[in-house]
PDB file of C-alpha atoms in Angstrom:
ATOM      1  CA  MET A   3     -12.604 -12.370  10.448  1.00 38.00           C
ATOM      2  CA  HIS A   4      -9.977 -14.006   8.303  1.00 44.00           C
ATOM      3  CA  SER A   5      -8.364 -16.494  10.839  1.00 43.00           C
ATOM      4  CA  GLN A   6      -5.574 -17.402   8.421  1.00 51.00           C
ATOM      5  CA  ALA A   7      -4.317 -13.664   9.055  1.00 58.00           C
ATOM      6  CA  HIS A   8      -3.616 -14.350  12.562  1.00 63.00           C
ATOM      7  CA  ASP A   9       0.542 -13.484  13.538  1.00 76.00           C
ATOM      8  CA  GLN A  10       1.084 -13.066  10.125  1.00 92.00           C
ATOM      9  CA  ILE A  11       2.663 -10.017   7.893  1.00 96.00           C
ATOM     10  CA  VAL A  12      -0.556  -8.889   5.882  1.00 97.00           C
ATOM     11  CA  GLY A  13       0.015  -6.883   2.566  1.00 97.00           C
ATOM     12  CA  ILE A  14      -2.535  -4.258   2.198  1.00 97.00           C
ATOM     13  CA  LEU A  15      -3.083  -2.468  -1.108  1.00 97.00           C
ATOM     14  CA  LEU A  16      -4.234   1.019  -1.219  1.00 94.00           C
ATOM     15  CA  ALA A  17      -6.214   1.309  -4.684  1.00 94.00           C
ATOM     16  CA  ALA A  18      -9.492   2.868  -3.924  1.00 91.00           C
ATOM     17  CA  GLY A  19      -8.314   6.504  -5.207  1.00 78.00           C
ATOM     18  CA  LYS A  20      -9.872   8.227  -8.173  1.00 73.00           C
ATOM     19  CA  GLY A  21      -6.328   9.853  -9.297  1.00 73.00           C
ATOM     20  CA  VAL A  22      -7.943  13.165 -10.265  1.00 74.00           C
ATOM     21  CA  ARG A  23      -4.464  14.609 -10.839  1.00 77.00           C
ATOM     22  CA  PHE A  24      -3.847  12.242 -13.716  1.00 78.00           C
ATOM     23  CA  ASP A  25      -7.077  12.709 -15.386  1.00 78.00           C
ATOM     24  CA  PRO A  26      -9.753  15.460 -13.662  1.00 78.00           C
ATOM     25  CA  SER A  27     -12.311  14.382 -16.019  1.00 77.00           C
ATOM     26  CA  GLY A  28     -12.201  10.967 -14.059  1.00 74.00           C
ATOM     27  CA  ALA A  29     -12.793   9.172 -17.461  1.00 78.00           C
ATOM     28  CA  GLN A  30      -9.025   7.391 -16.985  1.00 81.00           C
ATOM     29  CA  ASN A  31      -8.316   5.239 -14.195  1.00 86.00           C
ATOM     30  CA  LYS A  32      -4.494   5.886 -13.607  1.00 91.00           C
ATOM     31  CA  LEU A  33      -4.214   2.361 -11.875  1.00 93.00           C
ATOM     32  CA  LEU A  34      -5.160   0.758 -15.269  1.00 92.00           C
ATOM     33  CA  GLN A  35      -3.011   2.919 -17.108  1.00 92.00           C
ATOM     34  CA  THR A  36      -0.107   0.384 -18.529  1.00 92.00           C
ATOM     35  CA  THR A  37       3.638   1.179 -17.346  1.00 88.00           C
ATOM     36  CA  VAL A  38       6.945   1.000 -19.252  1.00 85.00           C
ATOM     37  CA  SER A  39       7.273  -2.372 -18.400  1.00 86.00           C
ATOM     38  CA  GLY A  40       4.127  -3.352 -20.093  1.00 91.00           C
ATOM     39  CA  GLU A  41       2.060  -4.386 -17.046  1.00 92.00           C
ATOM     40  CA  LYS A  42      -0.814  -1.951 -15.600  1.00 94.00           C
ATOM     41  CA  VAL A  43       0.487   0.338 -12.693  1.00 95.00           C
ATOM     42  CA  VAL A  44      -2.519  -1.619  -9.966  1.00 96.00           C
ATOM     43  CA  ILE A  45      -1.350  -4.884 -11.202  1.00 96.00           C
ATOM     44  CA  ALA A  46       2.404  -3.814 -10.949  1.00 96.00           C
ATOM     45  CA  ALA A  47       1.826  -3.016  -7.484  1.00 97.00           C
ATOM     46  CA  ALA A  48       0.016  -5.504  -6.201  1.00 97.00           C
ATOM     47  CA  THR A  49       2.104  -8.276  -8.260  1.00 97.00           C
ATOM     48  CA  ALA A  50       5.128  -7.225  -5.649  1.00 97.00           C
ATOM     49  CA  LEU A  51       3.092  -7.428  -2.602  1.00 97.00           C
ATOM     50  CA  LEU A  52       1.467 -10.647  -3.488  1.00 98.00           C
ATOM     51  CA  SER A  53       5.199 -12.337  -4.306  1.00 97.00           C
ATOM     52  CA  ALA A  54       6.687 -11.017  -1.063  1.00 97.00           C
ATOM     53  CA  LEU A  55       3.395 -11.860   1.392  1.00 97.00           C
ATOM     54  CA  PRO A  56       1.190 -14.585   1.493  1.00 89.00           C
ATOM     55  CA  LEU A  57      -1.891 -12.392   2.023  1.00 96.00           C
ATOM     56  CA  VAL A  58      -2.998  -9.252   0.584  1.00 97.00           C
ATOM     57  CA  THR A  59      -6.060  -6.962   0.877  1.00 97.00           C
ATOM     58  CA  ALA A  60      -6.548  -4.723  -1.870  1.00 97.00           C
ATOM     59  CA  VAL A  61      -8.850  -1.587  -0.821  1.00 95.00           C
ATOM     60  CA  VAL A  62     -11.092  -0.525  -3.684  1.00 95.00           C
ATOM     61  CA  ARG A  63     -13.638   1.657  -4.598  1.00 91.00           C
ATOM     62  CA  ASP A  64     -16.325  -0.938  -5.662  1.00 91.00           C
ATOM     63  CA  VAL A  65     -15.784  -4.570  -5.474  1.00 91.00           C
ATOM     64  CA  ASN A  66     -17.362  -4.686  -9.451  1.00 92.00           C
ATOM     65  CA  ASP A  67     -15.163  -2.063 -10.959  1.00 91.00           C
ATOM     66  CA  ALA A  68     -12.426  -3.153 -13.035  1.00 92.00           C
ATOM     67  CA  VAL A  69      -9.236  -2.337 -10.839  1.00 93.00           C
ATOM     68  CA  ALA A  70     -11.106  -4.553  -8.300  1.00 95.00           C
ATOM     69  CA  VAL A  71     -11.752  -7.447 -10.842  1.00 95.00           C
ATOM     70  CA  GLU A  72      -8.313  -7.388 -11.843  1.00 95.00           C
ATOM     71  CA  LEU A  73      -7.041  -7.443  -8.146  1.00 97.00           C
ATOM     72  CA  SER A  74      -9.021 -10.260  -7.509  1.00 97.00           C
ATOM     73  CA  ASN A  75      -8.209 -12.177 -10.386  1.00 97.00           C
ATOM     74  CA  LEU A  76      -4.377 -11.888  -8.794  1.00 97.00           C
ATOM     75  CA  GLY A  77      -5.304 -13.400  -5.838  1.00 97.00           C
ATOM     76  CA  CYS A  78      -6.076 -10.047  -3.708  1.00 97.00           C
ATOM     77  CA  GLN A  79      -8.722 -10.126  -1.322  1.00 96.00           C
ATOM     78  CA  LEU A  80     -10.867  -6.972  -1.655  1.00 96.00           C
ATOM     79  CA  VAL A  81     -12.450  -4.884   0.512  1.00 96.00           C
ATOM     80  CA  ALA A  82     -14.860  -1.961  -0.680  1.00 94.00           C
ATOM     81  CA  CYS A  83     -13.876   1.524   0.667  1.00 92.00           C
ATOM     82  CA  PRO A  84     -17.080   3.552  -0.411  1.00 87.00           C
ATOM     83  CA  ASP A  85     -15.688   6.461   1.442  1.00 86.00           C
ATOM     84  CA  ALA A  86     -11.952   6.290   0.373  1.00 84.00           C
ATOM     85  CA  ASP A  87     -12.511   9.807  -1.322  1.00 82.00           C
ATOM     86  CA  GLN A  88     -12.323  11.336   2.362  1.00 82.00           C
ATOM     87  CA  GLY A  89      -8.778  10.400   2.517  1.00 81.00           C
ATOM     88  CA  MET A  90      -6.248   7.522   2.379  1.00 83.00           C
ATOM     89  CA  GLY A  91      -6.596   7.283   6.573  1.00 86.00           C
ATOM     90  CA  ILE A  92     -10.413   6.298   5.690  1.00 88.00           C
ATOM     91  CA  SER A  93      -9.067   3.458   3.323  1.00 90.00           C
ATOM     92  CA  LEU A  94      -6.219   2.128   5.641  1.00 92.00           C
ATOM     93  CA  VAL A  95      -9.115   1.708   8.208  1.00 92.00           C
ATOM     94  CA  CYS A  96     -11.285  -0.412   5.969  1.00 92.00           C
ATOM     95  CA  ALA A  97      -8.327  -2.951   5.014  1.00 93.00           C
ATOM     96  CA  LEU A  98      -7.232  -3.058   8.956  1.00 93.00           C
ATOM     97  CA  LYS A  99     -10.760  -3.831   9.953  1.00 92.00           C
ATOM     98  CA  GLN A 100     -10.343  -6.827   8.028  1.00 90.00           C
ATOM     99  CA  ASN A 101      -6.753  -7.885   9.123  1.00 91.00           C
ATOM    100  CA  ARG A 102      -6.957  -6.759  12.855  1.00 90.00           C
ATOM    101  CA  HIS A 103      -5.193  -9.761  14.163  1.00 91.00           C
ATOM    102  CA  ALA A 104      -2.486  -9.541  11.839  1.00 94.00           C
ATOM    103  CA  ALA A 105       1.199  -9.460  13.343  1.00 94.00           C
ATOM    104  CA  GLY A 106       1.917  -6.449  11.222  1.00 96.00           C
ATOM    105  CA  TRP A 107       1.094  -4.851   7.679  1.00 97.00           C
ATOM    106  CA  VAL A 108       2.688  -3.708   4.897  1.00 97.00           C
ATOM    107  CA  ILE A 109       0.823  -0.844   3.220  1.00 96.00           C
ATOM    108  CA  GLY A 110       1.361  -0.174  -0.052  1.00 96.00           C
ATOM    109  CA  LEU A 111       0.267   2.283  -2.661  1.00 94.00           C
ATOM    110  CA  GLY A 112      -1.649   1.253  -5.848  1.00 95.00           C
ATOM    111  CA  ASP A 113      -0.414   4.072  -7.838  1.00 94.00           C
ATOM    112  CA  MET A 114       3.543   2.952  -7.135  1.00 95.00           C
ATOM    113  CA  PRO A 115       4.106   0.075  -9.546  1.00 96.00           C
ATOM    114  CA  GLY A 116       7.970   0.425  -9.237  1.00 96.00           C
ATOM    115  CA  VAL A 117       8.591  -1.211  -5.967  1.00 97.00           C
ATOM    116  CA  GLN A 118      10.481  -4.262  -5.680  1.00 97.00           C
ATOM    117  CA  THR A 119       9.477  -7.519  -4.135  1.00 97.00           C
ATOM    118  CA  THR A 120      12.803  -7.811  -2.458  1.00 98.00           C
ATOM    119  CA  THR A 121      11.818  -4.560  -0.775  1.00 98.00           C
ATOM    120  CA  ILE A 122       8.662  -5.511   0.831  1.00 98.00           C
ATOM    121  CA  ALA A 123      10.057  -8.754   2.053  1.00 98.00           C
ATOM    122  CA  ALA A 124      13.069  -6.556   3.737  1.00 98.00           C
ATOM    123  CA  LEU A 125      10.194  -4.391   5.434  1.00 98.00           C
ATOM    124  CA  ALA A 126       8.050  -7.688   6.638  1.00 97.00           C
ATOM    125  CA  ASN A 127      10.964  -9.239   7.783  1.00 97.00           C
ATOM    126  CA  GLU A 128      11.939  -6.320  10.060  1.00 97.00           C
ATOM    127  CA  LEU A 129       8.568  -6.499  11.296  1.00 96.00           C
ATOM    128  CA  ARG A 130       8.604 -10.103  12.546  1.00 95.00           C
ATOM    129  CA  ASN A 131      11.958  -9.494  14.016  1.00 95.00           C
ATOM    130  CA  GLY A 132      10.088  -6.769  16.495  1.00 94.00           C
ATOM    131  CA  ALA A 133      10.365  -3.673  14.558  1.00 95.00           C
ATOM    132  CA  ASP A 134       7.137  -1.783  15.342  1.00 95.00           C
ATOM    133  CA  ILE A 135       7.277   0.763  12.381  1.00 96.00           C
ATOM    134  CA  VAL A 136       9.473   0.220   9.365  1.00 97.00           C
ATOM    135  CA  VAL A 137      10.301   2.508   6.065  1.00 97.00           C
ATOM    136  CA  PRO A 138      12.414   1.832   3.286  1.00 98.00           C
ATOM    137  CA  PHE A 139      15.425   4.679   2.455  1.00 97.00           C
ATOM    138  CA  TYR A 140      16.920   4.797  -1.072  1.00 97.00           C
ATOM    139  CA  LYS A 141      19.820   7.433  -1.506  1.00 96.00           C
ATOM    140  CA  GLY A 142      19.287   8.607   1.839  1.00 95.00           C
ATOM    141  CA  ALA A 143      15.473   9.520   1.304  1.00 96.00           C
ATOM    142  CA  ARG A 144      12.214   7.655   2.927  1.00 96.00           C
ATOM    143  CA  GLY A 145       9.927   5.978   0.623  1.00 96.00           C
ATOM    144  CA  ASN A 146       7.130   3.743   0.599  1.00 96.00           C
ATOM    145  CA  PRO A 147       5.774   1.394   1.357  1.00 97.00           C
ATOM    146  CA  VAL A 148       5.578   1.329   5.045  1.00 96.00           C
ATOM    147  CA  GLY A 149       5.355  -1.173   7.653  1.00 97.00           C
ATOM    148  CA  PHE A 150       3.306  -1.150  11.160  1.00 96.00           C
ATOM    149  CA  GLY A 151       3.486  -3.874  13.768  1.00 96.00           C
ATOM    150  CA  ALA A 152       0.630  -4.995  15.475  1.00 94.00           C
ATOM    151  CA  LYS A 153       0.800  -2.577  18.385  1.00 93.00           C
ATOM    152  CA  HIS A 154      -0.255  -0.233  16.242  1.00 91.00           C
ATOM    153  CA  ILE A 155      -3.554  -1.351  15.376  1.00 91.00           C
ATOM    154  CA  SER A 156      -5.528   0.798  17.846  1.00 91.00           C
ATOM    155  CA  GLU A 157      -3.786   4.313  16.680  1.00 89.00           C
ATOM    156  CA  LEU A 158      -4.213   3.308  12.849  1.00 90.00           C
ATOM    157  CA  LEU A 159      -7.883   2.560  13.278  1.00 89.00           C
ATOM    158  CA  LEU A 160      -8.142   5.800  14.487  1.00 86.00           C
ATOM    159  CA  LEU A 161      -7.004   7.432  11.371  1.00 80.00           C
ATOM    160  CA  ALA A 162      -9.286   9.556   9.159  1.00 71.00           C
ATOM    161  CA  GLY A 163      -8.824  12.214   6.182  1.00 65.00           C
ATOM    162  CA  ASP A 164      -5.472  12.321   3.962  1.00 65.00           C
ATOM    163  CA  GLN A 165      -3.068  12.471   6.500  1.00 64.00           C
ATOM    164  CA  GLY A 166      -3.005   8.410   6.206  1.00 68.00           C
ATOM    165  CA  ALA A 167      -0.549   7.307   8.427  1.00 78.00           C
ATOM    166  CA  ARG A 168       2.050   9.841   8.270  1.00 80.00           C
ATOM    167  CA  ALA A 169       1.336  10.892  11.753  1.00 80.00           C
ATOM    168  CA  LEU A 170       2.729   8.008  12.952  1.00 86.00           C
ATOM    169  CA  LEU A 171       5.587   7.944  11.276  1.00 87.00           C
ATOM    170  CA  LYS A 172       6.154  11.337  13.260  1.00 88.00           C
ATOM    171  CA  THR A 173       5.597  10.192  16.670  1.00 88.00           C
ATOM    172  CA  HIS A 174       7.233   6.875  17.026  1.00 89.00           C
ATOM    173  CA  PRO A 175      10.554   5.475  16.027  1.00 90.00           C
ATOM    174  CA  LEU A 176      11.323   4.075  12.795  1.00 94.00           C
ATOM    175  CA  ALA A 177      13.403   1.398  11.497  1.00 96.00           C
ATOM    176  CA  ARG A 178      15.296   1.875   8.947  1.00 97.00           C
ATOM    177  CA  VAL A 179      15.756  -0.425   5.999  1.00 97.00           C
ATOM    178  CA  GLU A 180      17.952   0.913   2.995  1.00 97.00           C
ATOM    179  CA  VAL A 181      17.390  -0.723  -0.094  1.00 97.00           C
ATOM    180  CA  ASN A 182      18.818  -0.522  -3.513  1.00 97.00           C
ATOM    181  CA  ASP A 183      15.106   0.468  -5.175  1.00 98.00           C
ATOM    182  CA  PRO A 184      14.317   3.575  -6.893  1.00 97.00           C
ATOM    183  CA  GLY A 185      10.882   2.064  -7.121  1.00 96.00           C
ATOM    184  CA  ILE A 186      10.031   3.433  -3.571  1.00 97.00           C
ATOM    185  CA  HIS A 187      10.180   6.913  -4.765  1.00 96.00           C
ATOM    186  CA  TYR A 188       8.112   6.676  -7.986  1.00 93.00           C
ATOM    187  CA  ASP A 189       4.446   6.817  -8.049  1.00 90.00           C
ATOM    188  CA  ILE A 190       2.089   7.838 -10.818  1.00 88.00           C
ATOM    189  CA  ASP A 191       0.341  10.976 -10.674  1.00 86.00           C
ATOM    190  CA  THR A 192       0.313  12.076 -14.411  1.00 85.00           C
ATOM    191  CA  SER A 193       0.127  10.378 -17.784  1.00 85.00           C
ATOM    192  CA  ALA A 194       3.983  11.977 -18.255  1.00 86.00           C
ATOM    193  CA  ASP A 195       5.000   9.553 -15.207  1.00 89.00           C
ATOM    194  CA  LEU A 196       4.063   6.631 -17.181  1.00 85.00           C
ATOM    195  CA  GLY A 197       7.117   7.156 -19.531  1.00 78.00           C
ATOM    196  CA  SER A 198       9.589   7.384 -17.068  1.00 64.00           C
ATOM    197  CA  SER A 199      10.634   4.434 -15.929  1.00 54.00           C
ATOM    198  CA  ALA A 200      11.892   4.089 -11.840  1.00 51.00           C
ATOM    199  CA  GLY A 201      15.376   3.958 -12.712  1.00 45.00           C
TER     200      GLY A 201
END
């Protein structure tokens, strides 16, 4: 148990996926590709979280692989999730177990390099002010990352498979944060996505 996570909003970066759609052969990890701004995808995603939150836990496949080493050097705590292929919910549970005493979590995706630090900070503020689930909206559409308050820990720990936390978003009231951040809709699925920027 990391005592410094007590009563803090913790960032969680889901970076254990294989990115099979990006490169079916598995040779190229999409998280290590370079965006138009010159940063690696996962580094950009992690940096935004680290800039807004004091503690960020990154879920990786293996603490010795290239993604993990880069994230560790940045200052993320690492948690290995060897079963990550079973879906995003599994990865999320791995991270939450490390930080179950936090006041809340902002859950970012390793393949979303365009999210602004200000967006993450706004979500964290809503959680500090008592929101249970907080989601960013840009131009009327919901995006990522999503924030969860501590009251949902037991439900979150039951998650499995690829639904991730989406099921909770359907069954609970959501606090909306309007952001001027096209990055909340921009993820890297194919190599073509690297050439476009988030606006």
